[in-house]
Coordinates of C-alpha atoms in Angstrom, one line a residue:
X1 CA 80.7 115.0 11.5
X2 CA 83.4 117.0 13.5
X3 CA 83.9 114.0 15.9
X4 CA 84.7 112.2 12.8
X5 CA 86.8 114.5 10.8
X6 CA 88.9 115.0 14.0
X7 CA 89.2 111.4 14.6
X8 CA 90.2 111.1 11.3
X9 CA 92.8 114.0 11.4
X10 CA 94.7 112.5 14.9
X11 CA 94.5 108.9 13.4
X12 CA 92.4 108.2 16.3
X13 CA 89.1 105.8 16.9
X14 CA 86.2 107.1 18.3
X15 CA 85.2 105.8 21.5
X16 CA 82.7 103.0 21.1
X17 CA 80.0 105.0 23.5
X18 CA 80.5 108.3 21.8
X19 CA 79.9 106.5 18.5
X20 CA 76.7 105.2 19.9
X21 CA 75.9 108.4 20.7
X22 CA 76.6 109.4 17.3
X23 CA 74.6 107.2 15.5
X24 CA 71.2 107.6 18.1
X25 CA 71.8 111.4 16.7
X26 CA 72.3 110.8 13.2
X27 CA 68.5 112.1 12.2
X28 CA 69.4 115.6 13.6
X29 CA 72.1 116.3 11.2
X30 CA 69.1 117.3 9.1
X31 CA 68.9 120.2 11.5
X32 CA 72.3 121.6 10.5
X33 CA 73.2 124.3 8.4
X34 CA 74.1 123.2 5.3
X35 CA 77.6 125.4 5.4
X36 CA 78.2 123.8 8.5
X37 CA 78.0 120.6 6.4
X38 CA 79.8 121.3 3.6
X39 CA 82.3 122.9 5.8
X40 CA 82.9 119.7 7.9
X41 CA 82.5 117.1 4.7
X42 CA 84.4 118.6 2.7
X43 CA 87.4 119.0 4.8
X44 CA 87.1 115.0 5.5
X45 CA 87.5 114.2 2.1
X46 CA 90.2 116.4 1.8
X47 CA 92.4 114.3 3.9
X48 CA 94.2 110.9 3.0
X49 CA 91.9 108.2 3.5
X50 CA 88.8 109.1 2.5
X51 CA 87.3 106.6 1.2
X52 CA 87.7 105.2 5.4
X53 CA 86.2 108.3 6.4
X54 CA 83.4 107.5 4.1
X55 CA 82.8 104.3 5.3
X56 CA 83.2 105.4 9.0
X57 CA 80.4 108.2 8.3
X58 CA 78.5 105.2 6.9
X59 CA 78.6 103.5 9.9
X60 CA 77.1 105.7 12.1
X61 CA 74.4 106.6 9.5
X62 CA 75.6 110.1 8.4
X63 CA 76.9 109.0 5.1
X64 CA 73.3 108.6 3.7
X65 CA 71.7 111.3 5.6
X66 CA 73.9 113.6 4.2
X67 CA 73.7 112.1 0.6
X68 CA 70.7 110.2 0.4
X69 CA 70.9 109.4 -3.2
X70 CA 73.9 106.9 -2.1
X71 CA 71.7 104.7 -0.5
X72 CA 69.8 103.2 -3.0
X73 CA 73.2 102.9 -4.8
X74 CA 73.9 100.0 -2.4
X75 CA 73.9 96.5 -3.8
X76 CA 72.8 97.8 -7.3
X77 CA 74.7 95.0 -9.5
X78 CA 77.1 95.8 -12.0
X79 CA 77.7 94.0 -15.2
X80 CA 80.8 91.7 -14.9
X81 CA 83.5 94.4 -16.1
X82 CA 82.7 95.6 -12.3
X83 CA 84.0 94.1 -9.7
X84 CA 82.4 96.4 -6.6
X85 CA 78.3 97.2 -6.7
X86 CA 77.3 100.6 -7.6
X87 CA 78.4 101.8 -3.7
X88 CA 81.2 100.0 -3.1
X89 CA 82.5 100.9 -7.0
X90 CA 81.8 104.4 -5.8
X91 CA 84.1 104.7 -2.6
X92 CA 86.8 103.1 -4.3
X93 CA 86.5 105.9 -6.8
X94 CA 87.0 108.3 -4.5
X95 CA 89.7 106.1 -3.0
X96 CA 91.8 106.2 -6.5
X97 CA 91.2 109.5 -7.3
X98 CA 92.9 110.5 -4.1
X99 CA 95.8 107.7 -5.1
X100 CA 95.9 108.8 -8.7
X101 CA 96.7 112.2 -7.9
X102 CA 99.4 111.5 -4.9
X103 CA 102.3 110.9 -7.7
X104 CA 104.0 107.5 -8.6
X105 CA 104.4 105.9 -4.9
X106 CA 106.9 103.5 -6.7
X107 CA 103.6 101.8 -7.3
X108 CA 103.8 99.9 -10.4
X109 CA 100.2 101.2 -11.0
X110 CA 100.6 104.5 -10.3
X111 CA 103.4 105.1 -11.8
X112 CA 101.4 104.4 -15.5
X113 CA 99.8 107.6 -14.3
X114 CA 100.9 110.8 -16.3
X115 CA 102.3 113.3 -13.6
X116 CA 104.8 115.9 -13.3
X117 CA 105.0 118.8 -11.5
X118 CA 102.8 120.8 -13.1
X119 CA 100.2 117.9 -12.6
X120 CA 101.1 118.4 -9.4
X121 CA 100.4 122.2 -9.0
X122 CA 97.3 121.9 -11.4
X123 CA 95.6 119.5 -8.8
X124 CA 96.4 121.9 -6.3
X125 CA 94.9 124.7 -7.4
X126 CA 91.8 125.8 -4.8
X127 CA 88.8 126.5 -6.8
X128 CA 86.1 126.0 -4.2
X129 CA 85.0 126.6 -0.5
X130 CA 89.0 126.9 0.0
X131 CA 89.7 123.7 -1.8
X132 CA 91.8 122.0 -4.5
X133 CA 91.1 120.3 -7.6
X134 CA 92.3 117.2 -5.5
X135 CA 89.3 117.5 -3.4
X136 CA 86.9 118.5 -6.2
X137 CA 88.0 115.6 -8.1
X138 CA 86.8 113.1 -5.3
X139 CA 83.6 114.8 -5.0
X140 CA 82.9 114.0 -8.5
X141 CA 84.3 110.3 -8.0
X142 CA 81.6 110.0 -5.3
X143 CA 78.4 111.0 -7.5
X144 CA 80.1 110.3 -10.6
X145 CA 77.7 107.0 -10.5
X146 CA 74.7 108.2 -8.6
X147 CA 72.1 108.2 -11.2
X148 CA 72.9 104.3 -11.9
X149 CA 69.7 102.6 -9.7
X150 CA 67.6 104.6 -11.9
X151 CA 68.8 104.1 -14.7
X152 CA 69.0 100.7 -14.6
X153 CA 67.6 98.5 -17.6
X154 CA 68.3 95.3 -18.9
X155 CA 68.0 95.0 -22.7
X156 CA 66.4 91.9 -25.2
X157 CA 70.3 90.3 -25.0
X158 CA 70.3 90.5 -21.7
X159 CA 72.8 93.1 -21.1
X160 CA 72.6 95.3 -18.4
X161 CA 72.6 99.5 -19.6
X162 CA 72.7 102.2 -17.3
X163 CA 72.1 104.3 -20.3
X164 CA 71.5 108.4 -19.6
X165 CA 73.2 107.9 -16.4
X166 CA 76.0 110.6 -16.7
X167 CA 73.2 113.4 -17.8
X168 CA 70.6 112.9 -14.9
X169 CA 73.5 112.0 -12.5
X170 CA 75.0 115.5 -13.3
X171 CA 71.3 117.2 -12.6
X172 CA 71.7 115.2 -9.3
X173 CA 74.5 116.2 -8.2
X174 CA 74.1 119.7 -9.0
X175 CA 70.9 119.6 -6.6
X176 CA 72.5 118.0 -3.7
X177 CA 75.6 119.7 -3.9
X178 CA 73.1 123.1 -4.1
X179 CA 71.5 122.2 -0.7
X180 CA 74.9 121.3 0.5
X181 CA 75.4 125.3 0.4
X182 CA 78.7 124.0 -2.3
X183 CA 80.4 127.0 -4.9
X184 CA 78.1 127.8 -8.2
X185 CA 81.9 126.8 -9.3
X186 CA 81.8 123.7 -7.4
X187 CA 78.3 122.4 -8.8
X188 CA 79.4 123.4 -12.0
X189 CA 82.9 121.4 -11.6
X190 CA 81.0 118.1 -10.4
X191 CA 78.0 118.3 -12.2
X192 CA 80.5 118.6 -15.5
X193 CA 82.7 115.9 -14.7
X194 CA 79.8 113.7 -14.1
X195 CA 78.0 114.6 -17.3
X196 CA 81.2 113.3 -19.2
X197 CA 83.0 111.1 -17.1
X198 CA 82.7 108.0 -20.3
X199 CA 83.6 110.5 -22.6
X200 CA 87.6 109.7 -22.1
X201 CA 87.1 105.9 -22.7
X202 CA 84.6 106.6 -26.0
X203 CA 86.5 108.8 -27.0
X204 CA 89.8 105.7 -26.9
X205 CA 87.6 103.4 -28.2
X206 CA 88.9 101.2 -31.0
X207 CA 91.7 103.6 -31.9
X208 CA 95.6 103.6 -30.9
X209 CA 95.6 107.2 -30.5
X210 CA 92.3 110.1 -30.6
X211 CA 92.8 112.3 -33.5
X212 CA 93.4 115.8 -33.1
X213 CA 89.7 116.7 -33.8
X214 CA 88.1 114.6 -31.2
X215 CA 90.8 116.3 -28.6
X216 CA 89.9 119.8 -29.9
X217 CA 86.1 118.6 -29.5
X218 CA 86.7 116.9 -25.9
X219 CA 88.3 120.4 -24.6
X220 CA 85.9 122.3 -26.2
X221 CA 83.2 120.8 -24.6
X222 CA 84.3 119.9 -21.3
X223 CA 86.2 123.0 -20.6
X224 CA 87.6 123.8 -17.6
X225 CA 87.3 120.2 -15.8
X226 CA 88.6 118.6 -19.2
X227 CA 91.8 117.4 -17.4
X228 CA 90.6 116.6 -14.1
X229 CA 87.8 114.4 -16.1
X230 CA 90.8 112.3 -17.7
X231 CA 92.0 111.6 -14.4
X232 CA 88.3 110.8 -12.9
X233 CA 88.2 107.8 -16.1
X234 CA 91.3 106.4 -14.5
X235 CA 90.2 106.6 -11.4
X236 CA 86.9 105.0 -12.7
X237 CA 89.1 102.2 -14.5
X238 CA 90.6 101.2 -11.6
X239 CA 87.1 101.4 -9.1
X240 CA 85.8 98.7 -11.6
X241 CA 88.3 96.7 -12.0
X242 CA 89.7 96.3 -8.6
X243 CA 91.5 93.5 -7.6
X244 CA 90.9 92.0 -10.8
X245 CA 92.6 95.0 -13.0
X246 CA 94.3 93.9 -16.3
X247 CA 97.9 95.3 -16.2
X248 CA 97.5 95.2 -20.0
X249 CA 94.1 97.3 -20.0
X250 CA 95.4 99.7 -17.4
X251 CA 98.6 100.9 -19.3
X252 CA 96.7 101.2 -22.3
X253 CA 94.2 103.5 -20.5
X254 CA 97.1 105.6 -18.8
X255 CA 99.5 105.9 -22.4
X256 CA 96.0 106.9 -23.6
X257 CA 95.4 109.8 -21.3
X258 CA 99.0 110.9 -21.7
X259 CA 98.9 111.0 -25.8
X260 CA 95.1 113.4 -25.0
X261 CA 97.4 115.4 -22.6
X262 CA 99.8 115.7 -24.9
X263 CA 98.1 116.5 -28.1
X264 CA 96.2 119.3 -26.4
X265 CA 99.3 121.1 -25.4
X266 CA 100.8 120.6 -28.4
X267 CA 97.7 122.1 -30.3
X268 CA 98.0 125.4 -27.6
X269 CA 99.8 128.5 -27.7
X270 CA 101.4 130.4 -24.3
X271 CA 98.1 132.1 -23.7
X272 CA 96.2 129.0 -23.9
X273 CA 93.8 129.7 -26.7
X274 CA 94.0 126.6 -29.7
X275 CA 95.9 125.8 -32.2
X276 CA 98.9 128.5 -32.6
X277 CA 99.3 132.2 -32.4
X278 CA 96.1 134.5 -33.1
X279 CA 93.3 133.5 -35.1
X280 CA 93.1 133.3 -38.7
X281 CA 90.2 135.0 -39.0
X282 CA 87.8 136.9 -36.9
X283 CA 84.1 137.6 -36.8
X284 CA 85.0 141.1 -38.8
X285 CA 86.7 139.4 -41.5
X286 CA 84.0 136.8 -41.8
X287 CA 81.2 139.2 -41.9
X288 CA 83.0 141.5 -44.8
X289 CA 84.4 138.9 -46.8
X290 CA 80.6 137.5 -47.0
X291 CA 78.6 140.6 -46.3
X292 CA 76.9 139.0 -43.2
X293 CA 75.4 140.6 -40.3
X294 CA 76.3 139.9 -36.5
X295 CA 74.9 136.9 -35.2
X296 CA 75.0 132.9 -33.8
X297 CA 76.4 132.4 -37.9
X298 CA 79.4 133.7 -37.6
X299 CA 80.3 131.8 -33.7
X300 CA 79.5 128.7 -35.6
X301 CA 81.7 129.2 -38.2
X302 CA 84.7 130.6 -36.3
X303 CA 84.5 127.2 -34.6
X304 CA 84.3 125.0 -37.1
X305 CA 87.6 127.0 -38.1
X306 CA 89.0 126.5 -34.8
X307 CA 88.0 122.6 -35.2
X308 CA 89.9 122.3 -38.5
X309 CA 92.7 124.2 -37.4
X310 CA 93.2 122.2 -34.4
X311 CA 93.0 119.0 -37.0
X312 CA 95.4 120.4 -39.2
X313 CA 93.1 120.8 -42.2
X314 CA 93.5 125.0 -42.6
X315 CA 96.7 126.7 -42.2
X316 CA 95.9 130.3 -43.6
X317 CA 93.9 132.9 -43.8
X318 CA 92.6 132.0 -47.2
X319 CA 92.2 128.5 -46.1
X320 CA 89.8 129.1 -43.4
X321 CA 87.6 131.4 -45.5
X322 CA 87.0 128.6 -48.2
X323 CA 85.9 126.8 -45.4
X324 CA 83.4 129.6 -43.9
X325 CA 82.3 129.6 -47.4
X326 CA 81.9 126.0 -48.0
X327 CA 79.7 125.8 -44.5
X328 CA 77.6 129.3 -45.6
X329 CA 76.8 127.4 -48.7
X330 CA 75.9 124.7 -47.1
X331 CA 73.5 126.6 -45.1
X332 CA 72.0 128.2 -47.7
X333 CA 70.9 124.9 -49.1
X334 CA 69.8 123.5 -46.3
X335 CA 67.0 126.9 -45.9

């Protein structure tokens, strides 16, 4: 691993014996410490190029060794909206999550991408083992797919489904990454964006913009990898597509991810909490406007506040308790 990574970092080739060498050694990488591991992957994919370094560790059977849930994702078919097998879709993931988040390039894709400065600085934020978001973000790109050879079904039509993928290919991740001695904030970064990596596209689906709710409900459940997800869907968009990419398809994906961008900060305050300064209500006014006691009743109703307030639908004070008491009535009829 080190002979690779410092190959990789002098934009040298290793010698053809000591990749020999290499290889015949492979199996005793087992025998290393998994911070050693981490340490020494994670610094590789840190670097430009990583989708090479990938295929270089590949070659001398470290790639699989390390990972061996990528292995059986090699020559898994995709349906025809993929251009690349589940592996090779999966290193040119990596490859355009690295690209996606390197600016504009004057490339006529990459400048579809929504980026600033503060993209910039967000991406570059460390958040685990001493790395960035960057870095975090092609972690996930590399097991956002992993759970795909076992999930694989064809249905009565036909069709191929990889359906329940994103869910058991989060529980993966999380136990590779666990053994790979990774951050609990790591795992949990990964394992998150992999759980909803197709939320961004269904999410687009057969509407010009998302409304305000499904943002507010987007965020609220993906949390703190809610942005860096966006960015793992285009980078996902442009693994399966490849060379074959619709320019069309590709901008409306971007303008997509921009208006999401957008209407989140438009729906925060300075502080970053939803939908404009302070809350309407809080769990004391709910609880003595309707005599309740403490308890999971009144979370659920602050947040189906903070879901209508993000939608525009309650403005005021008064306004959000007729809807606490529209969904208390509603509860009470349903017991």
């Amino acid at each position: 691993l080190r002979a690779v990574r410092l190959a990789a970092r002098m934009n040298f080739m290793l010698d053809p014996e000591t990749a020999r060498l290499v290889r015949a050694d492979s199996h005793r990488i087992s025998q290393v410490s998994g911070e050693r591991v981490r340490d020494e992957f994670l610094a590789l994919l840190r670097m430009d190029g990583a989708r090479a370094h990938l295929e270089v560790l590949d070659r001398l059977d470290l790639l699989c060794r390390i990972i061996p849930e990528l292995a059986v994702t090699k020559g898994v078919e995709q349906p025809k909206q993929h251009y690349w097998d589940v592996w090779g879709h999966s290193l040119h993931a990596v490859e355009n999550a690295e690209l996606i988040t390197k600016g504009h390039q004057n490339s006529p894709i990459y400048t579809q991408v929504p980026w600033n400065a503060e993209t910039n600085e967000y991406f570059s934020q460390e958040v685990s083992d001493g790395h960035t978001r960057r870095t975090i973000l092609k972690l996930a790109a590399l097991f956002h797919d992993i759970a795909k050879p076992q999930t694989k079904k064809t249905d009565d039509t036909g069709r191929t489904r990889f359906l329940g993928h994103p869910e058991l290919g989060a529980t993966m991740a999380a136990t590779r990454l666990s053994q790979m001695r990774v951050s609990s904030r790591g795992i949990a970064m990964v394992s998150k964006m992999v759980e909803h990596h197709l939320r961004p596209m269904h999410m687009m689906q057969g509407v010009d913009s998302p409304t305000r709710r499904a943002v507010f409900r987007y965020f609220r459940d993906v949390g703190d990898v809610a942005i860096d997800t966006l960015y793992l869907s285009l980078a996902d968009h442009l693994a399966a597509k490849g060379p074959e990419l619709s320019t069309e398809e590709w901008i409306g994906h971007a303008r997509m991810v921009g208006r999401v961008l957008n209407a989140h900060e438009e729906a925060l305050t300075g502080d970053g909490s939803p939908a404009g300064p302070g809350k309407l209500v809080t769990g004391n006014d709910l609880m003595e406007h309707f005599g309740l006691e403490p308890g999971p009743m009144i979370g659920g109703m602050l947040e189906k506040i903070d879901e209508a307030r993000a939608a525009g639908e309650v403005t005021s004070k008064s306004e959000a308790l007729a809807l606490a008491g529209e969904a208390l009535r509603n509860l009470r009829e349903e017991e």
